[in-house]
mmCIF file of C-alpha atoms and ligand atoms in Angstrom:
data_model
loop_
_atom_site.group_PDB
_atom_site.id
_atom_site.type_symbol
_atom_site.label_atom_id
_atom_site.label_comp_id
_atom_site.label_asym_id
_atom_site.label_seq_id
_atom_site.Cartn_x
_atom_site.Cartn_y
_atom_site.Cartn_z
ATOM 1 C CA MET U 1 -24.920 44.966 5.148
ATOM 2 C CA SER U 2 -24.970 42.675 8.179
ATOM 3 C CA VAL U 3 -22.117 40.322 8.949
ATOM 4 C CA PRO U 4 -23.031 36.597 9.095
ATOM 5 C CA GLY U 5 -22.809 35.345 12.653
ATOM 6 C CA ILE U 6 -24.861 35.957 15.746
ATOM 7 C CA ASP U 7 -26.244 38.917 17.704
ATOM 8 C CA THR U 8 -23.625 39.154 20.473
ATOM 9 C CA MET U 9 -25.508 41.557 22.789
ATOM 10 C CA HIS U 10 -26.233 38.881 25.460
ATOM 11 C CA ILE U 11 -23.086 36.789 24.922
ATOM 12 C CA PRO U 12 -20.167 37.217 27.380
ATOM 13 C CA ARG U 13 -17.253 38.890 25.562
ATOM 14 C CA ASP U 14 -14.838 35.963 26.094
ATOM 15 C CA PHE U 15 -17.171 33.770 24.031
ATOM 16 C CA HIS U 16 -17.626 36.108 21.052
ATOM 17 C CA PRO U 17 -15.032 34.499 18.718
ATOM 18 C CA LEU U 18 -16.237 30.980 19.562
ATOM 19 C CA MET U 19 -19.939 31.783 19.166
ATOM 20 C CA LEU U 20 -19.326 33.611 15.874
ATOM 21 C CA ALA U 21 -17.424 30.573 14.578
ATOM 22 C CA LEU U 22 -20.129 28.147 15.736
ATOM 23 C CA ALA U 23 -22.865 30.339 14.258
ATOM 24 C CA ARG U 24 -21.100 30.570 10.898
ATOM 25 C CA GLY U 25 -20.462 26.805 10.908
ATOM 26 C CA GLY U 26 -24.126 26.190 11.786
ATOM 27 C CA ALA U 27 -25.374 28.498 9.036
ATOM 28 C CA ALA U 28 -23.106 26.756 6.507
ATOM 29 C CA LEU U 29 -24.324 23.301 7.604
ATOM 30 C CA ALA U 30 -27.925 24.526 7.437
ATOM 31 C CA SER U 31 -27.481 25.351 3.754
ATOM 32 C CA VAL U 32 -25.874 21.961 3.026
ATOM 33 C CA ILE U 33 -28.889 20.281 4.678
ATOM 34 C CA ARG U 34 -31.376 22.549 2.896
ATOM 35 C CA ARG U 35 -29.876 21.713 -0.513
ATOM 36 C CA GLY U 36 -29.938 17.940 0.230
ATOM 37 C CA GLY U 37 -28.843 15.485 -2.475
ATOM 38 C CA ALA U 38 -25.307 14.056 -2.744
ATOM 39 C CA ASN U 39 -26.302 10.978 -0.737
ATOM 40 C CA LEU U 40 -25.917 12.799 2.577
ATOM 41 C CA GLY U 41 -27.480 9.864 4.433
ATOM 42 C CA ALA U 42 -25.287 7.172 2.847
ATOM 43 C CA GLU U 43 -23.298 5.047 5.316
ATOM 44 C CA VAL U 44 -19.597 5.716 4.747
ATOM 45 C CA GLY U 45 -17.911 4.082 7.768
ATOM 46 C CA THR U 46 -18.060 3.559 11.527
ATOM 47 C CA ASN U 47 -16.836 5.819 14.309
ATOM 48 C CA SER U 48 -14.682 4.706 17.245
ATOM 49 C CA ASP U 49 -17.834 3.801 19.165
ATOM 50 C CA GLY U 50 -18.963 1.346 16.502
ATOM 51 C CA ASP U 51 -21.846 3.595 15.334
ATOM 52 C CA GLY U 52 -22.413 3.836 11.570
ATOM 53 C CA GLN U 53 -21.181 7.150 10.135
ATOM 54 C CA LYS U 54 -23.281 8.870 7.470
ATOM 55 C CA ARG U 55 -21.761 11.101 4.802
ATOM 56 C CA LEU U 56 -23.305 14.136 6.553
ATOM 57 C CA ASP U 57 -21.823 13.090 9.948
ATOM 58 C CA VAL U 58 -18.342 13.204 8.421
ATOM 59 C CA GLN U 59 -19.025 16.396 6.456
ATOM 60 C CA ALA U 60 -20.458 18.186 9.533
ATOM 61 C CA ASP U 61 -17.410 17.192 11.606
ATOM 62 C CA ALA U 62 -14.985 18.561 8.987
ATOM 63 C CA LEU U 63 -17.062 21.721 8.568
ATOM 64 C CA PHE U 64 -17.082 22.600 12.291
ATOM 65 C CA ARG U 65 -13.424 21.697 12.769
ATOM 66 C CA ASP U 66 -12.587 24.095 9.973
ATOM 67 C CA ALA U 67 -14.992 26.841 11.090
ATOM 68 C CA LEU U 68 -13.534 26.741 14.630
ATOM 69 C CA LYS U 69 -9.917 27.399 13.594
ATOM 70 C CA GLY U 70 -8.697 30.565 15.327
ATOM 71 C CA ALA U 71 -11.691 30.687 17.705
ATOM 72 C CA GLY U 72 -9.639 30.251 20.897
ATOM 73 C CA LEU U 73 -9.916 26.477 21.260
ATOM 74 C CA ARG U 74 -7.151 24.289 22.646
ATOM 75 C CA TRP U 75 -8.973 21.005 21.894
ATOM 76 C CA TYR U 76 -11.803 19.798 19.660
ATOM 77 C CA ALA U 77 -13.382 16.497 20.809
ATOM 78 C CA SER U 78 -15.978 15.081 18.449
ATOM 79 C CA GLU U 79 -18.309 12.097 18.360
ATOM 80 C CA GLU U 80 -16.734 11.375 14.985
ATOM 81 C CA GLN U 81 -13.096 11.343 16.204
ATOM 82 C CA GLU U 82 -11.605 8.745 18.514
ATOM 83 C CA ASP U 83 -9.301 11.274 20.224
ATOM 84 C CA PRO U 84 -9.487 15.048 20.761
ATOM 85 C CA VAL U 85 -7.919 17.060 17.940
ATOM 86 C CA PRO U 86 -5.381 19.763 18.987
ATOM 87 C CA MET U 87 -6.351 23.244 17.742
ATOM 88 C CA GLN U 88 -4.345 26.287 19.057
ATOM 89 C CA ASP U 89 -1.539 25.886 21.629
ATOM 90 C CA GLU U 90 -2.645 29.113 23.307
ATOM 91 C CA GLY U 91 -6.380 28.204 23.218
ATOM 92 C CA THR U 92 -8.136 28.591 26.570
ATOM 93 C CA MET U 93 -11.225 26.465 25.908
ATOM 94 C CA ALA U 94 -11.929 22.849 24.970
ATOM 95 C CA LEU U 95 -14.988 22.066 22.850
ATOM 96 C CA ALA U 96 -16.868 18.747 22.776
ATOM 97 C CA ILE U 97 -19.283 18.342 19.877
ATOM 98 C CA ASP U 98 -21.825 16.014 18.332
ATOM 99 C CA PRO U 99 -21.560 17.594 14.872
ATOM 100 C CA LEU U 100 -24.701 15.900 13.542
ATOM 101 C CA ASP U 101 -27.227 14.570 16.012
ATOM 102 C CA GLY U 102 -30.138 12.414 14.880
ATOM 103 C CA SER U 103 -28.373 11.121 11.794
ATOM 104 C CA SER U 104 -30.957 8.364 11.188
ATOM 105 C CA ASN U 105 -33.224 11.248 10.074
ATOM 106 C CA ILE U 106 -31.009 12.669 7.313
ATOM 107 C CA ASP U 107 -32.693 10.845 4.442
ATOM 108 C CA THR U 108 -36.212 11.473 5.721
ATOM 109 C CA ASN U 109 -35.947 15.291 5.914
ATOM 110 C CA VAL U 110 -36.714 15.328 9.637
ATOM 111 C CA SER U 111 -34.941 17.756 12.005
ATOM 112 C CA VAL U 112 -31.323 17.030 12.924
ATOM 113 C CA GLY U 113 -28.948 19.104 15.043
ATOM 114 C CA THR U 114 -25.509 19.903 16.423
ATOM 115 C CA ILE U 115 -24.772 19.773 20.187
ATOM 116 C CA PHE U 116 -21.750 21.358 21.867
ATOM 117 C CA ALA U 117 -20.231 21.854 25.315
ATOM 118 C CA VAL U 118 -17.342 24.171 26.200
ATOM 119 C CA TYR U 119 -14.944 23.260 29.011
ATOM 120 C CA PRO U 120 -11.956 25.221 30.339
ATOM 121 C CA ALA U 121 -8.736 23.986 28.678
ATOM 122 C CA GLU U 122 -6.359 22.465 31.233
ATOM 123 C CA SER U 123 -2.630 21.965 30.775
ATOM 124 C CA GLY U 124 -1.411 18.435 30.111
ATOM 125 C CA PRO U 125 -3.066 15.782 27.982
ATOM 126 C CA ALA U 126 -6.403 16.460 26.246
ATOM 127 C CA GLU U 127 -8.282 14.160 28.633
ATOM 128 C CA ALA U 128 -7.580 16.579 31.518
ATOM 129 C CA SER U 129 -9.876 19.109 29.816
ATOM 130 C CA PHE U 130 -12.759 16.686 29.256
ATOM 131 C CA LEU U 131 -12.699 13.993 31.956
ATOM 132 C CA ARG U 132 -13.973 16.082 34.869
ATOM 133 C CA PRO U 133 -17.140 17.012 36.776
ATOM 134 C CA ALA U 134 -19.869 17.864 34.296
ATOM 135 C CA ARG U 135 -20.618 21.044 36.285
ATOM 136 C CA ASP U 136 -17.295 22.462 35.031
ATOM 137 C CA ILE U 137 -18.983 23.222 31.682
ATOM 138 C CA LEU U 138 -18.615 26.911 30.828
ATOM 139 C CA ALA U 139 -21.182 26.990 28.023
ATOM 140 C CA ALA U 140 -23.442 24.538 26.234
ATOM 141 C CA GLY U 141 -25.758 24.687 23.272
ATOM 142 C CA TYR U 142 -27.349 23.156 20.234
ATOM 143 C CA ILE U 143 -28.281 24.161 16.723
ATOM 144 C CA ILE U 144 -31.459 22.650 15.294
ATOM 145 C CA TYR U 145 -31.801 22.287 11.512
ATOM 146 C CA GLY U 146 -35.575 22.197 11.124
ATOM 147 C CA PRO U 147 -38.115 24.247 9.201
ATOM 148 C CA ARG U 148 -36.267 27.091 10.959
ATOM 149 C CA CYS U 149 -32.616 26.913 11.950
ATOM 150 C CA CYS U 150 -32.256 27.925 15.621
ATOM 151 C CA LEU U 151 -29.410 28.119 18.117
ATOM 152 C CA VAL U 152 -29.985 27.640 21.845
ATOM 153 C CA VAL U 153 -27.118 28.362 24.240
ATOM 154 C CA SER U 154 -26.351 28.862 27.918
ATOM 155 C CA PHE U 155 -23.346 30.498 29.552
ATOM 156 C CA GLY U 156 -24.553 29.545 33.037
ATOM 157 C CA GLU U 157 -27.039 32.385 33.488
ATOM 158 C CA GLY U 158 -30.218 31.262 31.763
ATOM 159 C CA THR U 159 -30.810 29.718 28.346
ATOM 160 C CA GLN U 160 -30.831 31.975 25.270
ATOM 161 C CA PHE U 161 -32.632 31.272 21.990
ATOM 162 C CA TYR U 162 -31.618 32.599 18.531
ATOM 163 C CA THR U 163 -33.156 32.088 15.056
ATOM 164 C CA LEU U 164 -31.154 32.188 11.818
ATOM 165 C CA ASN U 165 -32.280 34.823 9.334
ATOM 166 C CA PRO U 166 -31.492 33.091 6.009
ATOM 167 C CA ASP U 167 -31.349 36.462 4.220
ATOM 168 C CA THR U 168 -28.559 37.885 6.406
ATOM 169 C CA GLY U 169 -26.874 34.671 7.646
ATOM 170 C CA CYS U 170 -27.186 36.029 11.201
ATOM 171 C CA PHE U 171 -28.701 34.292 14.252
ATOM 172 C CA ASP U 172 -31.005 36.954 15.714
ATOM 173 C CA LEU U 173 -32.079 36.876 19.357
ATOM 174 C CA THR U 174 -35.544 35.316 19.773
ATOM 175 C CA ASP U 175 -35.684 34.953 23.572
ATOM 176 C CA PRO U 176 -32.918 36.001 26.017
ATOM 177 C CA ARG U 177 -34.225 33.671 28.760
ATOM 178 C CA VAL U 178 -36.198 30.556 27.871
ATOM 179 C CA THR U 179 -38.393 29.085 30.630
ATOM 180 C CA LEU U 180 -39.382 25.455 30.325
ATOM 181 C CA PRO U 181 -43.190 25.198 30.679
ATOM 182 C CA ASP U 182 -44.285 22.647 33.278
ATOM 183 C CA CYS U 183 -47.879 22.132 32.160
ATOM 184 C CA SER U 184 -47.414 19.500 29.419
ATOM 185 C CA PHE U 185 -48.611 15.886 29.486
ATOM 186 C CA GLU U 186 -46.269 14.653 26.756
ATOM 187 C CA PHE U 187 -43.584 11.997 27.093
ATOM 188 C CA ALA U 188 -40.875 10.921 24.635
ATOM 189 C CA ILE U 189 -39.325 7.476 24.696
ATOM 190 C CA ASN U 190 -38.505 4.800 22.107
ATOM 191 C CA ALA U 191 -41.339 2.478 23.140
ATOM 192 C CA SER U 192 -40.111 -0.354 20.897
ATOM 193 C CA ASN U 193 -37.610 -1.116 23.682
ATOM 194 C CA TYR U 194 -40.323 -1.572 26.335
ATOM 195 C CA ARG U 195 -39.500 -5.213 26.988
ATOM 196 C CA HIS U 196 -35.838 -4.333 27.656
ATOM 197 C CA TRP U 197 -36.454 -1.486 30.134
ATOM 198 C CA PRO U 198 -35.833 -1.663 33.882
ATOM 199 C CA ARG U 199 -38.980 -2.121 35.955
ATOM 200 C CA PRO U 200 -39.258 1.482 37.293
ATOM 201 C CA ILE U 201 -39.241 2.872 33.730
ATOM 202 C CA ARG U 202 -41.874 0.351 32.627
ATOM 203 C CA ALA U 203 -44.017 1.254 35.639
ATOM 204 C CA TYR U 204 -43.691 4.992 34.932
ATOM 205 C CA ILE U 205 -44.707 4.565 31.272
ATOM 206 C CA ASP U 206 -47.480 2.054 32.162
ATOM 207 C CA ASP U 207 -48.977 4.689 34.442
ATOM 208 C CA CYS U 208 -48.807 7.355 31.693
ATOM 209 C CA LEU U 209 -50.409 4.967 29.182
ATOM 210 C CA ALA U 210 -53.227 4.121 31.607
ATOM 211 C CA GLY U 211 -54.402 7.722 31.130
ATOM 212 C CA LEU U 212 -57.510 8.979 32.875
ATOM 213 C CA ASP U 213 -58.243 5.526 34.312
ATOM 214 C CA GLY U 214 -54.736 5.038 35.760
ATOM 215 C CA PRO U 215 -52.976 6.331 38.875
ATOM 216 C CA ARG U 216 -51.983 9.584 37.098
ATOM 217 C CA ALA U 217 -55.660 10.245 36.238
ATOM 218 C CA HIS U 218 -54.649 12.110 33.075
ATOM 219 C CA ASN U 219 -54.425 11.317 29.371
ATOM 220 C CA PHE U 220 -50.864 11.610 28.007
ATOM 221 C CA ASN U 221 -49.517 12.166 24.493
ATOM 222 C CA MET U 222 -46.369 10.515 23.112
ATOM 223 C CA ARG U 223 -43.619 11.710 20.708
ATOM 224 C CA TRP U 224 -40.406 10.082 19.413
ATOM 225 C CA ILE U 225 -38.402 11.914 16.727
ATOM 226 C CA ALA U 226 -35.115 9.999 17.248
ATOM 227 C CA SER U 227 -33.263 13.351 17.256
ATOM 228 C CA LEU U 228 -32.207 14.329 20.762
ATOM 229 C CA VAL U 229 -31.912 17.964 19.658
ATOM 230 C CA ALA U 230 -35.447 18.018 18.249
ATOM 231 C CA GLU U 231 -36.887 16.433 21.409
ATOM 232 C CA ALA U 232 -34.940 18.901 23.600
ATOM 233 C CA HIS U 233 -36.188 21.844 21.542
ATOM 234 C CA ARG U 234 -39.809 20.689 21.730
ATOM 235 C CA ILE U 235 -39.538 20.203 25.492
ATOM 236 C CA LEU U 236 -37.921 23.633 25.977
ATOM 237 C CA MET U 237 -40.732 25.210 23.963
ATOM 238 C CA ARG U 238 -43.735 23.357 25.392
ATOM 239 C CA GLY U 239 -42.656 21.099 28.252
ATOM 240 C CA GLY U 240 -42.851 17.355 28.765
ATOM 241 C CA ILE U 241 -40.326 14.647 29.529
ATOM 242 C CA PHE U 242 -37.693 12.672 27.555
ATOM 243 C CA LEU U 243 -36.337 9.287 28.610
ATOM 244 C CA TYR U 244 -33.504 7.211 27.133
ATOM 245 C CA PRO U 245 -32.941 4.689 29.949
ATOM 246 C CA ALA U 246 -30.352 1.956 30.283
ATOM 247 C CA ASP U 247 -31.836 -1.314 29.052
ATOM 248 C CA ALA U 248 -31.134 -5.004 28.820
ATOM 249 C CA ARG U 249 -29.848 -5.022 25.228
ATOM 250 C CA LYS U 250 -26.161 -5.726 24.757
ATOM 251 C CA GLY U 251 -24.309 -2.405 24.646
ATOM 252 C CA TYR U 252 -27.187 -0.460 26.259
ATOM 253 C CA GLU U 253 -26.174 -1.089 29.890
ATOM 254 C CA ARG U 254 -25.625 2.699 30.165
ATOM 255 C CA GLY U 255 -28.279 3.685 27.647
ATOM 256 C CA ARG U 256 -27.405 5.070 24.237
ATOM 257 C CA LEU U 257 -26.570 8.738 24.621
ATOM 258 C CA ARG U 258 -23.068 10.038 25.228
ATOM 259 C CA MET U 259 -22.277 12.045 28.367
ATOM 260 C CA LEU U 260 -19.649 14.496 27.090
ATOM 261 C CA TYR U 261 -21.293 15.950 23.977
ATOM 262 C CA GLU U 262 -24.961 14.922 24.257
ATOM 263 C CA CYS U 263 -26.250 14.504 27.832
ATOM 264 C CA ALA U 264 -24.123 17.061 29.735
ATOM 265 C CA PRO U 265 -24.807 20.002 27.380
ATOM 266 C CA ILE U 266 -28.535 19.201 27.102
ATOM 267 C CA ALA U 267 -28.657 18.901 30.921
ATOM 268 C CA MET U 268 -27.133 22.365 31.319
ATOM 269 C CA LEU U 269 -29.589 23.955 28.853
ATOM 270 C CA ILE U 270 -32.546 22.285 30.555
ATOM 271 C CA GLU U 271 -31.425 23.186 34.114
ATOM 272 C CA GLN U 272 -30.746 26.766 33.072
ATOM 273 C CA ALA U 273 -34.311 26.948 31.679
ATOM 274 C CA GLY U 274 -35.746 25.766 35.016
ATOM 275 C CA GLY U 275 -36.063 22.044 34.216
ATOM 276 C CA ARG U 276 -34.243 18.963 35.480
ATOM 277 C CA ALA U 277 -31.937 16.350 33.859
ATOM 278 C CA THR U 278 -30.970 13.108 35.599
ATOM 279 C CA ASP U 279 -29.803 9.582 34.843
ATOM 280 C CA GLY U 280 -33.191 8.482 36.213
ATOM 281 C CA ALA U 281 -32.213 9.251 39.780
ATOM 282 C CA LEU U 282 -29.195 11.606 40.068
ATOM 283 C CA PRO U 283 -28.541 14.927 38.311
ATOM 284 C CA ILE U 284 -26.469 14.486 35.128
ATOM 285 C CA LEU U 285 -24.417 17.578 35.991
ATOM 286 C CA ASP U 286 -23.438 16.123 39.397
ATOM 287 C CA ALA U 287 -21.669 13.219 37.649
ATOM 288 C CA THR U 288 -18.025 13.133 36.627
ATOM 289 C CA ILE U 289 -17.180 12.397 32.995
ATOM 290 C CA THR U 290 -14.862 9.394 33.006
ATOM 291 C CA GLN U 291 -14.654 8.388 29.341
ATOM 292 C CA LEU U 292 -14.518 10.517 26.203
ATOM 293 C CA HIS U 293 -17.297 8.572 24.473
ATOM 294 C CA GLY U 294 -18.946 7.157 27.628
ATOM 295 C CA ARG U 295 -22.733 6.838 27.830
ATOM 296 C CA THR U 296 -25.341 7.547 30.476
ATOM 297 C CA PRO U 297 -29.090 6.988 30.855
ATOM 298 C CA LEU U 298 -30.864 10.332 30.361
ATOM 299 C CA VAL U 299 -34.176 11.657 31.678
ATOM 300 C CA PHE U 300 -34.938 15.360 31.275
ATOM 301 C CA GLY U 301 -37.782 17.843 31.129
ATOM 302 C CA SER U 302 -40.149 19.557 33.533
ATOM 303 C CA SER U 303 -38.800 19.237 37.104
ATOM 304 C CA GLU U 304 -41.914 17.677 38.587
ATOM 305 C CA LYS U 305 -42.006 14.947 35.920
ATOM 306 C CA VAL U 306 -38.299 14.145 36.188
ATOM 307 C CA ASP U 307 -38.579 13.946 39.993
ATOM 308 C CA ARG U 308 -41.495 11.556 39.596
ATOM 309 C CA VAL U 309 -39.305 9.168 37.563
ATOM 310 C CA ALA U 310 -36.734 9.242 40.381
ATOM 311 C CA ALA U 311 -39.518 8.396 42.857
ATOM 312 C CA TYR U 312 -40.351 5.243 40.845
ATOM 313 C CA HIS U 313 -36.700 4.219 41.208
ATOM 314 C CA ASP U 314 -36.996 4.676 44.978
ATOM 315 C CA LEU U 315 -39.979 2.338 45.317
ATOM 316 C CA PRO U 316 -39.283 -1.134 46.691
ATOM 317 C CA GLU U 317 -39.208 -3.700 43.860
ATOM 318 C CA GLY U 318 -42.312 -5.476 45.174
ATOM 319 C CA GLU U 319 -44.331 -2.301 45.154
ATOM 320 C CA VAL U 320 -43.382 -1.325 41.605
ATOM 321 C CA SER U 321 -44.604 -4.645 40.247
ATOM 322 C CA ALA U 322 -47.577 -5.332 42.531
ATOM 323 C CA LEU U 323 -49.316 -2.002 43.004
ATOM 324 C CA PHE U 324 -49.889 -0.948 39.421
ATOM 325 C CA GLY U 325 -53.172 0.951 39.208
ATOM 326 C CA ASN U 326 -53.246 1.554 42.939
ATOM 327 C CA ARG U 327 -50.385 3.937 43.649
ATOM 328 C CA GLY U 328 -52.201 6.951 45.036
ATOM 329 C CA LEU U 329 -48.767 8.496 45.651
ATOM 330 C CA PHE U 330 -48.409 9.019 41.902
ATOM 331 C CA ARG U 331 -51.654 10.826 41.157
ATOM 332 C CA ALA U 332 -50.905 13.742 38.807
HETATM 333 O O1 FBP N 1 -32.704 5.051 17.323
HETATM 334 P P1 FBP N 1 -32.942 5.182 18.802
HETATM 335 O O2 FBP N 1 -32.431 4.027 19.617
HETATM 336 O O3 FBP N 1 -34.365 5.538 19.120
HETATM 337 O O4 FBP N 1 -32.011 6.419 19.264
HETATM 338 C C1 FBP N 1 -32.306 7.723 18.950
HETATM 339 C C2 FBP N 1 -31.280 8.593 19.598
HETATM 340 O O5 FBP N 1 -30.028 8.380 18.972
HETATM 341 C C3 FBP N 1 -29.483 9.612 18.515
HETATM 342 O O6 FBP N 1 -29.761 9.758 17.148
HETATM 343 C C4 FBP N 1 -27.980 9.516 18.758
HETATM 344 O O7 FBP N 1 -27.283 10.582 18.197
HETATM 345 P P2 FBP N 1 -26.388 10.445 16.852
HETATM 346 O O8 FBP N 1 -27.312 10.510 15.666
HETATM 347 O O9 FBP N 1 -25.533 11.667 17.025
HETATM 348 O O10 FBP N 1 -25.590 9.176 16.953
HETATM 349 C C5 FBP N 1 -30.235 10.690 19.310
HETATM 350 O O11 FBP N 1 -30.344 11.915 18.634
HETATM 351 C C6 FBP N 1 -31.594 10.063 19.497
HETATM 352 O O12 FBP N 1 -32.236 10.523 20.657
HETATM 353 MG MG1 MG N 2 -26.246 12.491 18.840
HETATM 354 MG MG1 MG N 3 -23.987 12.471 15.908
#
């Protein structure tokens, strides 16, 4: 009989207890989601950031907090908790987690996920473990609850991919080293915010939309699932680019996505798979995390596409607005 958990063959020994706990928590949440019902998508409150909390957000937070007891953590910092929760005094790691990502999709039976990042636990107040250079991350991953439940994780040497076997409750290894394909012509952005975007983002998307007749001389396809985890998984599997820029709406001056438990871990997984993740110009992992629930614009995917977005930011303002349709520099 196999033990529920995860195939630990490629996981560094120090992370075994933590990964087993995360895998068991993920498998348990997958069955809650599979069963549905019980008004999982009902709004039950607001978190410290002012975002609506769904019943499943709160349930997922409690489930992981419980599953992670005894797994070697000093601190547990969650999207759903204002402050980090102390775990074990002797814990050597600090975990940041978005227990349920993509919660607007709960009621519609579209993929949702869990994102996590592991930092070394520092002595002193909890903030010392989390407010630090993003490159200090020891491990990062996500679990996607889709038609299949999968776990994708990096310990700094490549990105590993596991799939949950529902018969055994074990995440089996699917691919020990995922490589992000760079041949896709797919972009993901919430286009309803077009009028609020900064000019370089508008110009980049305008050029994609112009297709064969535009400066990129290629037809593009568009996707928007409104689940960061689902977009990240699609891009890891078949390439493309994701953009959640800052925009002119109140409260979106730094975009929507949170640095500590959304952008930094996704950036590590993407970089470790050979892709790139920036705030539009600078690498996400080169930034320092300054606020527990702070946000950052996020652009990630195939390196060449992410670099191209940065090049649009480098163009003089006049050129971005005046030369649409004539920027030979940007031919695909
Ligand atoms: O509704 P919008 O503005 O398109 O935002 C969608 C984004 O918000 C998120 O749902 C935010 O995550 P939470 O569901 O954890 O708050 C991302 O998964 C997704 O990329
Ligand atoms: Mg999220
Ligand atoms: Mg969430």
